[in-house]
Every structure is written in structure tokens, then in C-alpha cells.
């Protein structure tokens, strides 16, 4: 099939924007590098000159940051709870195509690498998709040199709508690169991306088609909710389930209410294919290409809505692999933040004050708090146990009040929202997991530091999500 | 799996809820608050004590922090609220107590007006506005400047959102109920008990509604109990941080429960609670708001029982008045807008509610809770100094006495009420301690000259039995000298331990 658009060739001289938009080819740009060095040098000099005032000011700034993050979180949770924001459709509405015409053409893409063992289950699951087969194309994106998966795929003797799409071996060897290759040709109205182990609800495509028809044209993306089909496997999966329930059940709908930039989840994103091609597809260098794409769509004036439909996937039950996966997400968030702040003034002009603030709190604040949390937890623990003297000097009344609010109220809100999200998601038996969420946050911070350090050592390394045999 | 809260089906047969824009009620609140501020109010003992604690905190005094956490009589929530408005008033001016009470009462009334108005009960809304100044105890409460009014805000909010939840089954309303009730953990012993029973009744009703099983509504118990248990746990943690004793506040309150009866009469006439209980009991049978009625019913017993205990054993009423205000108006509101399918039950409800109003008009009396004087001018004068100080020696008298020979001495005051009589936030001459520890006193006595003022052993300032202060009052201590006994048996003791460095003795081994 001939290409409709070229989404893989680098056609610009600018190393930061090889395909005409900011990408994660390089982590920091020139001015960011200078700014970071100036910051580090400044902190060292200040520490030598007057470390007490330095710690005081840093503490003040961080406390204000924590307070803003907590209040922002409370706002989006409150908005999510006030009124359901997700696009909901009834079975009666799904019985007929949107607008009474034909069902729109849908392309499903599934990037995979060494997924030979689960491919048969995947094909079986996708065969159950409730969508007219003649209006559907399911592309299995298999790397050229992945003989294992290719062999299994060929042995399944797949018939339409399944299509095997070999991905030529080229740099970078990433999932978003494969996805870009897949959408360079083909004719469809909408596209959805799934992961290899995903189990979407059978009527999800119909729901998304109706949702697109119902929404204004500037809604270019519809995000379905993600959940896990193994929530009770162990303590980690329970916490992970609560985490996902909070993000997809409360945070995303809240962001939708605020019409904020929405960082996409890596799967079950439904797009208007023409818009996806127009914005250049995914950033093949970014390890959280989904987050970046969500922000680029927003910057381009497009919007994302949330669909009341779920895709079930496997929660990583192994702590080591979970940390690897999470570290990639954090690394990707940092990459995304750095990319979008390269044109700092331009960002604020494009987004406006309120959306810029949300961007900083949501993307920047997310990884930043994960990195600094351990220091504050340790400080709190030391203070509670040993009551060292002199600490009071760094916590005068206003800082103490803000800090106490974040410690006692903020942490409770975060843990309580995990419980609320579980109930709202129909996993109420996991509500009590909110009590041990602080330990889960500690694991997130460990993963965050791993991701942060890997940003310097191996910025484009993709920690592939490992799939475990299901019991 | 479906969330239990996504169903918007309304179970009640009554007029549909009128949707009003939120800004309408914000405007209502602002108007009520401004109107209430103009009316001023009468200070009371509770205000004096809370204000002393606030002044002490703002001055950085340890006693303030101790009293904020470890004192169930003057609980955390109203003190923090008063502290906040004090800070605001320092910047913008105004009377903090009036501002706090006005805001609290405006929020409460806005809730009740909204409760009735949106159910097309405009006449009921109007009736409530008229009722408040007519019923004596409501009027007295309204104009009493008590920081504990702030504690009634979450209580009334819980009622409002419970009513909404019963009708609309929105998870958000349930959460607000749980969080509001959780905040009552910081509002004193009466409020804590009301909170516990409120949640317990709600949880039990939820279980019974679902055929005795939580199977399809798992997580709801966590949602309901979570905030309350967390607030209690946090309070215990703060006790541990401030006093190194996780149960300090509880022990302190229990400690003051002595055998000797202090006051032979109840703090206020509890006859009112009987028709309220009857009204709520009838509503609990089969009305459209039976859940709310059942949750409120324990309050009709808890408040008078706690009031009885408070009066008998010298513990402060801690917000029982405003809670009664909220309970009364909740009962009347629900009685007149709840739907009762059976005609005779409807009539019985109206009759019981009417009796409640009549009893409230004729028999309720809050004078003793707040020591309200007949003469407003005398009350104003008395309230500038708590009435319990009427028999205490004047501050200047004490200072003039000790300054004759010990001008550098400071006077130790123990408890929460005594510092309110002798406010000295910066501890220049009076040093407040929430509890008395001999070891700490002796250590401090080695650094400076100290006196200690011990009130009479009548249970008002410290427990009569098992109390160090009562024992000192009766038997003294080797290291204390009784300087003076003031009228009404107030004792001023002086520490006989010389501060370090004062001794002129040459302590040398070669000397015989």
C-alpha cells in the first residue's frame, strides 16, 4: 500500500525537531542546559555563603508547591465527583450507526515485540470486537526481526480484518515508531491503539464511534478507561489497581471538566486518524509518547474526552518489573516536560496562564513531587522520632501551617481518593488499600529516581512492559 | 461491575428538587453573614478560654499548643477556626468572635434554607427564618458568641448532604457526609459520640438495605468510617507529639470525672429532646427521609447525657448548644418536607414537630450553659472576665503581693480555665501549663523563682480526687511554701527551691 503521509523520515535540519515539531531526540536544549547548570552552581554558592537561608527558601518554595499540588488535586477530584463527565452510551444507541449512516471505518493497531505467547489470546479477544468486520482493520505491528512473533502470527492463518504489518528495522526501535509506520498508509476514519495483552470491552469501538459523532470536531481523541483483570493477584496489583482507578476514574474526568491538557494513557486511545496524521503521529523518541501526544493535541487546539468504556490489561505483579515500567513513565514525563518547555514563552502564549499552570502542576509537578517526596518523608520521620532541635527555624508559622495541611490533610485526601476511586470503579473490595498507599508512593519514588537517573545515562532506553502468565 | 452510586433514580415520592445555581446560595450566605455581623453578640466563658488559647498560640506559647490539642473541653476545631479569623482580623480588622459566629451561623442557615427551598417548601424556609428569633433558646444561642458554632457547620452539612444522598444517590454527597462527620472528631466529646453513632447507624442501614450483606457495596464502609477514624487517629498522634502520651487528652478528660457532684441542676432544660426524639422516631418508621431521621435520633440522647456529665463533673459543654440548634432545625425541616405514605403517620409527625416547637418556646433554657445574665450590660462586663473568676484574686493583687520580695518570680497556672482568667500570652508573669508535672516544675524552679496559684478544690479547675493539685491544696509539698490564702480558698504557694547560682555557700571539701 502506498504511503499517505511520511511520519518516519527526518526532514528538518533542527536536531530538536527532526520532523517539524519538538521531539525527544535530545533531552535538554541549549538554554535549558545553561539554566540547569546555573541553578546547580547557584545552589552550591548559596549553600557556601548561607546554607540556612538557602534551606529556608527552598523549604518555602517546596511547601508552596506541595500546597498548590494538593489543592489542585482536590479540585479535579471534586469536579470529577460533581457530575459524571465521561461520555456514556446506552445499548440502544449502539444498535445503529452514528448519524444513521454507515459505521465509520476503524483501524486498530497493536504494536508487539516478542509477544508470541499471548498473540493467540489477543487474536481471540479481538475477534470478539463487536464491530462490522468489513469496516474494521486490525493491524498487528510486528518487528521485521521478531521471528518468534511473526512465526506465530503466520501460523494462525489470520483472515481480514487482521493484517500483519511488518515494521522495518530502523532507529529508534520503539513502539511509537512502529505505530507511526502503521499509520503512514491505510484509509480509516478512526484509529485506536491497544497493547498486546489488552482486553477491550467488545462494544468499545461502537461507543467511540458514537462519541466522536456526538462531540464537536475539535475533539480529536477519546480515551477509554484502563483497568486490570488481575487486581487481586498480590498487594502490588491491588495498589496498582487503586492507582489506575484514581487516574482514570477521577483525575481524567476532572481534567476533562477543566478542559485541561490531558496526558493520554498508552493504550485505548481513539483518534480521528486525519488529525493524528496532521499532528505528526507519535514522537518515536519519547518513552511516554502518549503523554506527549496528548499535550501536542491540546497545543494544536484539539481536545480529548473520556469514554465510559474499559480496557482490561494485566497489572504487573512483579515489583522489579513494575519499578522498571514506572521508571520509564517518569522518565517520559520528564522528557515531555523538558520538550514542551523548550519554547517557554511560546508555551504560555499557546496555553494561556491557567492551562500553563495546569501543565506545570500535572506534568512537572507529578515527577517533581515523586522525586522530592522521600526527602520530606525522611525529614518527617526523623522529626517525629528524634525531635532534633533547630528544625523549627526552617518552619515558621506560615510554612508550618502549609506543611501540616499537606502532611495531614493532603496525604489523607490522596489515600481517601484511592478508596473512592475503587468504589466508583466497582472494585470496592480494594477500598481499604488506601491505608497502605503511602508504601506504594514510596515505591513510585524509587522508580522515579531510577527513571530520573536513566534520563542522563540512557534517555531513549525503553523498559518494555513484561507480561506474566495469567493464573 | 457497576458503582453503587451511579443510579440517579429518586426513591422518594415528593416534589422534584428545584435546581438552583450555586451562586444563588453563595449570595444567600453572604447576605446572611453581613446581616449577622451587624447584630453583634454576647461573649461567653467558652469564648474567653478559646481566645486565651488563640492568643497563646499567636504569641508562640507552649501552653497554647498544649491546650489546642489536649483539651477536650475546648476542642481543636473551634479553636483553629477562631485562630484563623483572628489572623484575618489582624489584617482586615473586625471582631474575630463576631466574624466566626456570623460565618458559621450564616452557613448553617443557608443550608437549612436550601434544604427547604429546593423542595418547594418556601413557606417552611420562611418559617425557619421567623422561628429562630422567636424561640428563646434559639435566639439566646444565636446571639451568644461561642466559637463552638463552627463545630455545628460540619454537623449540619452532614445532614444536608445525607438528605441529598438519600434522594439522588450521588457518591459525592455520601463522601461529604463522611468527611463532615469525620471533622466532628475535633469538636468535643458530645460531637465525637454523635459522629460515631451517626456513621454506625448509616453503615447499618446500608447493610440492611442490601439484604444484610455488603457484597455488592464493598468499600462503602471504608468510605464512611475512613474520615472519622483518621481524624481520631490524628488527634491521638498529636497528643503523642505534644505530650509524649497518646491518650493524654482522654486521660485528662476522664481524670476530671470525680465522684463529687458539682452542680445539682442540668446545664439546660432537656425537656426539648423528648418531643424531638418522638418526631425523629416517627420519621424513622417509613418516611422518605427515614435514614436521616435514624442517623439524627441518637443525638437526642447523646446531647442531654453528655450535658449531664459535663455539668456534674466540671467538663465544659463543648458545642452542645450549637449542636442542639442544628438538631432542632433539622428535625423541624425534615418533619415538614419528608414524605410519609401513611396519613396517620404524617399527622403524627406534624403534631410531634409542633409539640417540639411549643416546648422549645416554653421550656428550653440555655442560661446555665452560658451563664447568660439578665442584665446585658452586666453580662458584657462579666464576660470580659469569665464568670468563674468572680471569686479569684485579681491579677494585679497577686503581682503586687509577690513583687514585694520576689519581683522576678512568675506564677504557674495549671489547666485550661485558669489561664483564661489571667491571660498572659507571652508568659511574662503568668506561665500556663496544661497539666502539672512535679518533675518539670522542680526543674524549672531550679532556673527561676516560681509561685503557683491553686484554686479551691471544688472540681471547677482540677479533679477533686486523684489530682496532684488537690493533694497540694490539702497537704502541700516539702518544696512549696504557702504564701497566702485568698478569700474562697485560693492558695498562692511559693517554690522554696533556690534557683541555681544563687547560693553563697562555699562548698569546699577541705572545709569542715
XYZ file of N, CA and C in Angstrom, chain A residues 81-203:
369
model
N -16.286 14.299 40.770
C -17.378 13.702 41.548
C -18.696 14.459 41.402
N -18.589 15.735 41.033
C -19.820 16.541 40.982
C -20.791 15.998 39.944
N -20.268 15.702 38.806
C -21.160 15.274 37.725
C -20.363 14.348 36.822
N -20.933 13.227 36.414
C -20.173 12.336 35.529
C -19.818 13.061 34.232
N -18.548 12.974 33.894
C -18.067 13.711 32.742
C -17.800 12.799 31.560
N -17.688 11.493 31.881
C -17.364 10.539 30.833
C -18.518 10.443 29.836
N -18.181 10.219 28.595
C -19.216 10.051 27.560
C -19.833 8.671 27.759
N -21.135 8.694 27.985
C -21.808 7.427 28.254
C -22.807 7.145 27.145
N -22.884 5.891 26.776
C -23.815 5.487 25.710
C -24.582 4.256 26.144
N -25.813 4.209 25.733
C -26.670 3.082 26.105
C -26.630 2.016 25.006
N -26.983 0.790 25.348
C -27.025 -0.270 24.329
C -27.965 0.074 23.156
N -29.028 0.803 23.457
C -29.970 1.165 22.384
C -29.301 2.080 21.372
N -28.500 2.994 21.888
C -27.805 3.926 20.976
C -26.798 3.186 20.112
N -26.213 2.120 20.650
C -25.168 1.400 19.916
C -25.733 0.474 18.847
N -27.036 0.314 18.860
C -27.643 -0.634 17.919
C -27.549 -0.152 16.473
N -27.473 1.162 16.315
C -27.423 1.704 14.947
C -26.172 2.559 14.792
N -25.720 2.745 13.584
C -24.518 3.565 13.392
C -24.790 5.011 13.797
N -23.753 5.762 14.085
C -23.954 7.174 14.412
C -24.484 7.921 13.201
N -25.306 8.861 13.449
C -25.918 9.664 12.382
C -26.736 8.820 11.424
N -27.067 7.620 11.771
C -27.929 6.768 10.949
C -27.289 6.263 9.686
N -26.023 6.580 9.494
C -25.351 6.146 8.239
C -24.541 4.889 8.524
N -23.581 4.679 7.665
C -22.742 3.501 7.823
C -21.825 3.654 9.031
N -21.415 2.507 9.581
C -20.413 2.582 10.631
C -19.113 3.113 10.043
N -18.464 4.047 10.749
C -17.204 4.582 10.224
C -16.126 3.501 10.135
N -15.133 3.747 9.277
C -14.026 2.795 9.134
C -13.078 2.948 10.311
N -12.703 1.808 10.872
C -11.892 1.823 12.093
C -10.626 1.033 11.853
N -9.507 1.620 12.259
C -8.230 0.918 12.209
C -7.789 0.656 13.645
N -7.448 -0.581 13.913
C -6.916 -0.952 15.239
C -5.457 -1.327 15.042
N -4.593 -0.710 15.801
C -3.182 -1.074 15.681
C -2.686 -1.651 16.994
N -1.878 -2.727 16.842
C -1.345 -3.400 18.036
C 0.157 -3.600 17.870
N 0.933 -2.709 18.431
C 2.379 -2.908 18.352
C 2.776 -4.053 19.279
N 3.656 -4.907 18.784
C 4.096 -6.009 19.641
C 5.545 -6.379 19.335
N 6.172 -6.927 20.384
C 7.577 -7.331 20.271
C 7.794 -8.498 21.207
N 8.097 -9.636 20.666
C 8.279 -10.859 21.452
C 7.014 -11.180 22.241
N 5.884 -11.148 21.560
C 4.606 -11.435 22.210
C 3.991 -12.705 21.640
N 4.835 -13.601 21.168
C 4.330 -14.815 20.512
C 3.423 -15.634 21.413
N 3.725 -15.625 22.720
C 2.941 -16.492 23.605
C 1.530 -15.974 23.850
N 1.347 -14.687 23.771
C -0.004 -14.169 24.036
C -0.743 -13.786 22.764
N -0.075 -13.885 21.634
C -0.722 -13.470 20.381
C -2.017 -14.237 20.108
N -2.031 -15.553 20.302
C -3.292 -16.270 20.051
C -4.439 -15.758 20.909
N -4.153 -15.489 22.194
C -5.205 -14.957 23.083
C -5.661 -13.581 22.611
N -4.702 -12.811 22.161
C -5.016 -11.461 21.680
C -5.942 -11.521 20.477
N -5.599 -12.392 19.538
C -6.417 -12.534 18.325
C -7.811 -13.005 18.696
N -7.829 -13.933 19.615
C -9.129 -14.467 20.060
C -9.977 -13.353 20.668
N -9.328 -12.529 21.529
C -10.056 -11.432 22.181
C -10.540 -10.399 21.178
N -9.688 -10.065 20.221
C -10.052 -9.022 19.259
C -11.093 -9.513 18.261
N -11.148 -10.801 18.089
C -12.176 -11.362 17.193
C -13.560 -11.108 17.745
N -13.607 -10.893 19.049
C -14.912 -10.683 19.696
C -15.344 -9.217 19.665
N -14.543 -8.388 19.088
C -14.925 -6.981 18.995
C -16.225 -6.873 18.224
N -17.141 -6.170 18.834
C -18.455 -6.012 18.224
C -18.403 -4.825 17.278
N -18.004 -5.086 16.056
C -17.911 -4.019 15.050
C -17.963 -4.692 13.684
N -18.648 -4.079 12.758
C -18.747 -4.719 11.422
C -17.361 -5.013 10.859
N -17.142 -6.256 10.546
C -15.810 -6.679 10.105
C -15.391 -5.987 8.818
N -16.351 -5.636 7.984
C -15.981 -5.002 6.716
C -15.632 -3.532 6.897
N -15.786 -3.038 8.093
C -15.447 -1.632 8.355
C -14.267 -1.549 9.329
N -13.613 -2.701 9.495
C -12.578 -2.778 10.536
C -11.292 -3.317 9.932
N -10.188 -2.775 10.389
C -8.891 -3.331 10.018
C -8.038 -3.411 11.265
N -7.564 -4.607 11.583
C -6.746 -4.791 12.786
C -5.329 -5.093 12.349
N -4.451 -4.154 12.604
C -3.060 -4.295 12.150
C -2.180 -4.765 13.305
N -1.577 -5.914 13.102
C -0.607 -6.423 14.077
C 0.766 -5.930 13.638
N 1.321 -5.057 14.447
C 2.608 -4.453 14.075
C 3.728 -5.308 14.651
N 4.396 -6.038 13.766
C 5.430 -6.972 14.231
C 6.757 -6.553 13.622
N 7.751 -6.422 14.481
C 9.081 -6.038 14.024
C 9.616 -7.084 13.046
N 10.297 -6.611 12.040
C 10.822 -7.456 10.966
C 11.674 -8.605 11.487
N 12.442 -8.297 12.545
C 13.367 -9.307 13.036
C 12.793 -10.090 14.207
N 11.525 -9.914 14.498
C 10.901 -10.651 15.585
C 10.325 -11.947 15.007
N 11.223 -12.888 14.773
C 10.822 -14.137 14.105
C 9.808 -14.917 14.926
N 9.995 -14.836 16.239
C 9.106 -15.602 17.130
C 7.655 -15.188 16.922
N 7.401 -13.889 17.066
C 6.028 -13.397 16.957
C 5.522 -13.538 15.527
N 6.377 -13.273 14.563
C 5.966 -13.381 13.155
C 5.582 -14.810 12.823
N 6.367 -15.732 13.377
C 6.080 -17.143 13.115
C 4.718 -17.543 13.656
N 4.427 -17.096 14.875
C 3.130 -17.420 15.486
C 2.001 -16.774 14.694
N 2.226 -15.532 14.302
C 1.182 -14.811 13.557
C 0.863 -15.527 12.244
N 1.911 -15.948 11.581
C 1.683 -16.609 10.273
C 1.011 -17.965 10.473
N 1.352 -18.585 11.583
C 0.770 -19.910 11.822
C -0.712 -19.823 12.145
N -1.168 -18.681 12.552
C -2.589 -18.530 12.907
C -3.464 -18.378 11.677
N -2.816 -18.182 10.529
C -3.555 -18.066 9.268
C -4.662 -17.017 9.396
N -4.218 -15.826 9.701
C -5.169 -14.753 10.007
C -5.885 -14.256 8.757
N -7.171 -14.062 8.947
C -8.007 -13.552 7.846
C -8.411 -12.107 8.165
N -8.879 -11.346 7.160
C -9.361 -9.991 7.453
C -10.455 -10.059 8.542
N -10.497 -9.117 9.424
C -9.859 -7.805 9.383
C -8.413 -7.780 9.870
N -7.857 -8.961 10.234
C -6.489 -8.978 10.738
C -5.507 -8.803 9.582
N -4.518 -7.988 9.808
C -3.468 -7.751 8.816
C -2.136 -7.731 9.553
N -1.204 -8.494 9.048
C 0.139 -8.436 9.658
C 0.898 -7.306 8.985
N 1.395 -6.401 9.797
C 2.136 -5.249 9.269
C 3.573 -5.356 9.746
N 4.483 -5.785 8.893
C 5.885 -5.856 9.341
C 6.444 -4.444 9.510
N 7.200 -4.260 10.557
C 7.822 -2.957 10.832
C 9.303 -3.079 10.485
N 9.761 -2.318 9.511
C 11.173 -2.426 9.114
C 12.086 -2.058 10.276
N 13.201 -2.719 10.318
C 14.172 -2.444 11.365
C 14.816 -1.094 11.106
N 14.583 -0.148 11.978
C 15.161 1.188 11.830
C 15.224 1.838 13.190
N 16.078 2.804 13.288
C 16.253 3.525 14.550
C 15.211 4.640 14.624
N 14.619 4.901 15.768
C 14.746 4.147 17.014
C 13.826 2.931 17.028
N 14.194 1.921 17.774
C 13.384 0.709 17.868
C 12.392 0.898 19.004
N 11.346 1.661 18.751
C 10.380 1.966 19.797
C 8.967 1.692 19.313
N 8.106 1.588 20.281
C 6.688 1.352 19.984
C 6.101 2.498 19.166
N 6.322 3.771 19.568
C 5.735 4.847 18.773
C 6.234 4.875 17.336
N 7.485 4.467 17.115
C 7.990 4.422 15.734
C 7.180 3.422 14.936
N 6.939 2.271 15.560
C 6.147 1.230 14.891
C 4.747 1.736 14.587
N 4.165 2.446 15.515
C 2.809 2.972 15.311
C 2.790 3.980 14.169
N 3.822 4.802 14.092
C 3.880 5.786 13.001
C 3.951 5.105 11.647
N 4.763 4.051 11.617
C 4.873 3.285 10.354
C 3.489 2.757 9.971
N 2.770 2.290 10.955
C 1.470 1.651 10.683
C 0.453 2.615 10.119
N 0.563 3.881 10.487
C -0.481 4.819 10.050
C -0.046 5.656 8.849
N 1.102 5.297 8.288
C 1.518 6.048 7.094
C 0.652 5.707 5.896
N 0.016 4.572 5.958
C -0.910 4.233 4.881
C -2.214 3.746 5.500
N -3.106 3.405 4.677
C -4.403 2.903 5.182
C -5.419 4.005 5.228
N -6.661 3.577 5.038
C -7.746 4.532 4.972
C -8.753 4.196 6.055
N -8.894 5.063 6.982
C -9.877 4.837 8.052
C -10.287 6.187 8.604
N -11.437 6.186 9.230
C -11.906 7.418 9.876
C -11.298 7.549 11.267
N -11.296 6.429 11.967
C -10.784 6.469 13.329
C -9.740 5.397 13.525
N -8.953 5.621 14.541
C -7.908 4.669 14.871
C -7.874 4.479 16.380
N -7.551 3.252 16.772
C -7.343 3.009 18.191
C -6.086 2.169 18.348
N -5.385 2.408 19.411
C -4.184 1.639 19.691
C -4.419 0.809 20.947
N -4.031 -0.457 20.864
C -4.109 -1.345 22.017
C -2.748 -1.976 22.236
N -2.531 -2.410 23.465
C -1.336 -3.193 23.764
C -1.635 -4.675 23.572
N -0.558 -5.439 23.583
C -0.716 -6.853 23.243
C -1.594 -7.611 24.235
N -1.550 -7.225 25.486
C -2.302 -8.015 26.469
C -3.673 -7.427 26.774
N -4.048 -6.402 26.025
C -5.300 -5.702 26.322
C -6.540 -6.533 25.995
N -7.571 -6.300 26.835
C -8.879 -6.919 26.572
C -9.917 -5.800 26.608
N -10.143 -5.167 25.490
C -11.133 -4.087 25.488
C -12.544 -4.657 25.570
N -13.441 -3.869 26.094
C -14.847 -4.278 26.085
C -15.288 -4.391 24.627
N -16.058 -5.412 24.289
C -16.371 -5.678 22.876
C -17.029 -4.498 22.157
N -17.814 -3.699 22.880
C -18.539 -2.622 22.204
C -17.789 -1.285 22.248
